[in-house]
Amino acid sequence: MLIAGFPAGAWGTNCYLVAPAAGEECVIIDPGHQAAPGVEEAIRKHRLKPVAVVLTHGHIDHVASVVPVCGAHDVPAWIHPDDRFMMSDPEKGIGRTIGMPLMGELTVGEPDDVRELTDGAKLGLAGMELTVAHAPGHTKGSVTFGLPEAADIPPVMFSGDLLFAGSIGRTDFPGGSMDDMLESLARVCLPLDDSTVVLSGHGPQTTIGQERATNPYLRQVAAGQGVPGAPRRGM
């Protein structure tokens, strides 16, 4: 399994390219602000052929490069229907003006082919099976993508802005909900094996075992208690 990731743009959003191996088809996860050059560099370096873009949610820091990346490789983009509107109207997703200098660098809109994600769907892409889990809280349409354990890697969860190393995504943007976030953490994250590698939308990788032991939010959810006072992260 090949997973190539890099932080991109003003928000340092992690973009990932996932393939069975170098020289094969790949899936691109969350090509955000200024991610297109990094995507193309990874494609050249690993001799990859993109077949799809999949999005953990609709915030502009995760979707800003969807149109140019999909257009360059003639591939579809997958997003949950509750977040699809943000592709064309990103400011509605964060409840404030992004800013003219930054907006001037963005390609707002949908690619030619947009497909909608559903909870529990299994996407057969690039010779892999990505399992979709609807995980609202950061946004109404947030999802995670899971890869099963393989011969050379433990199970992997691409968590978007649901779960970070030591923290969780913020819930104060339109469509955010702390109640939904806690329910998603309990339903989506707690059942996973401790060996599951968490590749999030921001920051370093971690594991479910590490977060179960140290993340104040996941510990509180596991204990059936309320919301801890630790800081939250993300755009």
XYZ file of C-alpha atoms in Angstrom:
235
model
C 0.000 0.000 0.000
C 1.216 3.500 -0.864
C -0.044 6.534 1.086
C 1.588 9.852 0.162
C 0.464 12.851 2.196
C 1.439 16.502 2.498
C 0.068 19.669 4.176
C -1.142 22.304 1.733
C -2.088 25.944 1.654
C -2.888 28.609 4.189
C -4.554 26.150 6.577
C -1.984 23.353 6.343
C -4.652 20.857 5.325
C -3.402 17.324 4.778
C -3.978 15.964 1.271
C -3.420 12.250 0.659
C -2.856 10.100 -2.413
C -3.623 6.423 -1.810
C -2.756 3.528 -4.129
C -2.140 -0.209 -3.900
C 1.472 0.492 -4.908
C 3.634 2.874 -6.911
C 2.854 2.873 -10.609
C -0.848 2.084 -10.119
C -4.180 3.882 -9.941
C -4.788 6.155 -6.942
C -7.448 8.032 -5.013
C -6.874 11.642 -3.929
C -8.299 12.654 -0.552
C -9.040 16.329 0.285
C -7.132 18.423 -2.279
C -7.495 21.741 -0.475
C -6.051 25.240 -0.787
C -2.991 25.288 -3.068
C -2.848 21.477 -3.118
C -2.707 20.997 -6.900
C 1.100 21.378 -7.272
C 1.714 18.872 -4.470
C -0.759 16.445 -6.036
C 1.002 16.630 -9.379
C 4.408 16.202 -7.754
C 3.240 13.056 -5.922
C 1.688 11.677 -9.114
C 4.961 12.116 -10.996
C 7.128 10.816 -8.165
C 5.106 7.634 -7.659
C 3.899 7.212 -11.295
C 0.244 7.250 -10.265
C -2.987 7.468 -12.264
C -5.815 9.220 -10.376
C -9.278 7.689 -10.693
C -11.234 9.751 -8.139
C -11.175 12.552 -5.586
C -12.936 11.828 -2.285
C -13.733 14.514 0.275
C -14.091 14.203 4.037
C -16.215 17.367 4.150
C -16.980 20.562 2.270
C -14.923 23.272 3.997
C -12.851 25.330 1.595
C -9.544 24.248 3.134
C -10.374 20.680 2.024
C -11.992 21.295 -1.381
C -10.343 24.400 -2.866
C -8.370 22.447 -5.489
C -11.081 19.941 -6.414
C -12.014 21.631 -9.699
C -8.472 21.891 -11.139
C -7.417 18.445 -9.897
C -10.538 16.701 -11.230
C -10.317 18.653 -14.466
C -6.658 17.830 -15.043
C -7.283 14.086 -14.704
C -10.938 13.820 -15.824
C -12.044 12.107 -12.609
C -15.160 12.427 -10.415
C -15.344 13.944 -6.947
C -17.240 12.225 -4.133
C -18.810 14.237 -1.272
C -21.658 13.793 1.206
C -24.832 15.551 -0.029
C -25.146 17.624 3.159
C -21.841 19.371 2.345
C -22.092 19.592 -1.420
C -23.332 23.209 -1.372
C -19.998 24.384 0.060
C -18.180 23.566 -3.165
C -20.016 26.416 -4.886
C -20.600 28.656 -1.865
C -17.654 28.183 0.540
C -18.376 31.255 2.651
C -21.761 29.835 3.654
C -19.940 26.871 5.165
C -17.921 28.965 7.609
C -20.350 31.812 8.206
C -17.963 34.603 7.341
C -16.088 36.223 4.456
C -12.944 34.323 3.571
C -11.219 37.468 2.295
C -10.650 38.869 -1.175
C -6.878 38.194 -1.454
C -7.394 34.533 -0.596
C -10.585 34.194 -2.604
C -8.681 35.414 -5.637
C -6.594 32.234 -5.486
C -9.548 29.837 -5.275
C -11.514 28.042 -7.982
C -15.033 27.953 -6.573
C -17.572 25.537 -8.002
C -18.148 21.887 -8.771
C -16.173 19.654 -11.118
C -18.039 18.150 -14.059
C -18.755 14.860 -12.279
C -19.887 14.955 -8.621
C -21.073 11.797 -6.843
C -22.635 11.597 -3.405
C -21.423 9.551 -0.445
C -23.676 7.582 1.894
C -23.056 6.137 5.325
C -21.699 2.611 5.170
C -20.944 2.742 1.445
C -17.997 0.723 0.205
C -16.230 2.487 -2.655
C -14.292 0.200 -4.957
C -11.680 2.572 -6.339
C -8.164 1.987 -7.686
C -8.265 -1.664 -6.662
C -9.055 -0.731 -3.045
C -12.188 -0.644 -0.922
C -12.813 2.550 1.041
C -15.540 2.298 3.681
C -17.515 5.505 4.266
C -18.732 6.453 7.742
C -20.968 9.506 8.088
C -19.550 11.471 11.035
C -21.364 14.800 11.523
C -20.235 17.291 14.125
C -17.607 19.405 12.389
C -20.072 19.748 9.486
C -23.362 18.031 8.755
C -21.814 16.071 5.901
C -18.480 15.081 7.428
C -17.354 11.529 6.693
C -14.362 9.319 7.364
C -12.805 6.788 5.005
C -11.535 3.449 6.241
C -9.074 1.027 4.685
C -8.917 -2.539 6.010
C -5.759 -4.115 7.338
C -3.480 -5.386 4.578
C -0.343 -7.489 4.480
C 1.908 -4.464 4.768
C -0.204 -1.987 6.791
C -2.570 -1.921 9.788
C -6.118 -0.604 9.263
C -6.278 3.094 8.392
C -8.904 5.776 9.001
C -8.790 9.074 7.118
C -10.586 11.103 9.755
C -10.878 14.523 8.133
C -11.653 17.021 10.903
C -13.396 14.529 13.171
C -10.370 13.346 15.147
C -6.865 14.814 15.445
C -3.817 13.819 17.437
C -4.816 15.068 20.889
C -7.922 16.939 19.819
C -11.022 17.094 17.598
C -12.463 19.413 14.966
C -14.157 22.640 15.932
C -17.954 22.764 16.040
C -18.669 26.504 15.962
C -19.144 26.902 12.196
C -22.597 26.647 10.571
C -23.742 23.041 10.657
C -21.394 22.150 13.506
C -22.681 20.463 16.644
C -20.835 19.279 19.736
C -23.599 16.773 20.449
C -23.208 15.329 16.954
C -19.419 15.367 17.293
C -19.494 13.353 20.508
C -21.966 10.877 19.008
C -19.736 10.478 15.945
C -16.631 9.936 18.070
C -18.456 7.228 20.023
C -20.008 5.527 16.997
C -17.183 5.842 14.457
C -13.948 5.907 16.468
C -14.430 3.928 19.670
C -15.228 0.583 17.966
C -11.980 0.666 15.946
C -9.001 -1.470 16.868
C -6.233 0.297 18.788
C -3.826 -0.430 15.931
C -5.864 1.682 13.491
C -3.721 4.472 12.049
C -5.506 7.841 12.050
C -4.579 10.159 9.192
C -6.386 13.399 9.904
C -7.129 16.613 8.077
C -4.569 18.591 10.069
C -1.467 17.694 12.041
C 0.479 14.463 12.506
C -0.741 10.902 12.275
C -1.740 9.004 15.363
C -3.506 5.769 16.296
C -6.838 4.968 17.877
C -4.984 3.373 20.793
C -2.987 6.540 21.404
C -6.093 8.714 21.240
C -8.125 6.344 23.402
C -5.435 6.711 26.077
C -4.626 10.430 25.810
C -7.210 12.406 23.810
C -9.434 14.187 26.373
C -12.491 14.083 24.100
C -12.224 10.407 23.238
C -11.536 9.524 26.872
C -14.596 11.432 28.017
C -16.772 9.819 25.364
C -15.503 6.378 26.335
C -16.316 7.157 29.969
C -19.790 8.412 29.068
C -19.055 11.861 30.494
C -19.486 15.413 29.209
C -17.352 17.701 27.109
C -13.787 18.313 28.379
C -12.158 21.716 28.284
C -9.257 20.924 25.957
C -8.781 23.141 22.863
C -10.206 22.103 19.513
C -8.456 22.437 16.173
C -9.063 22.816 12.453
C -10.005 25.730 10.209
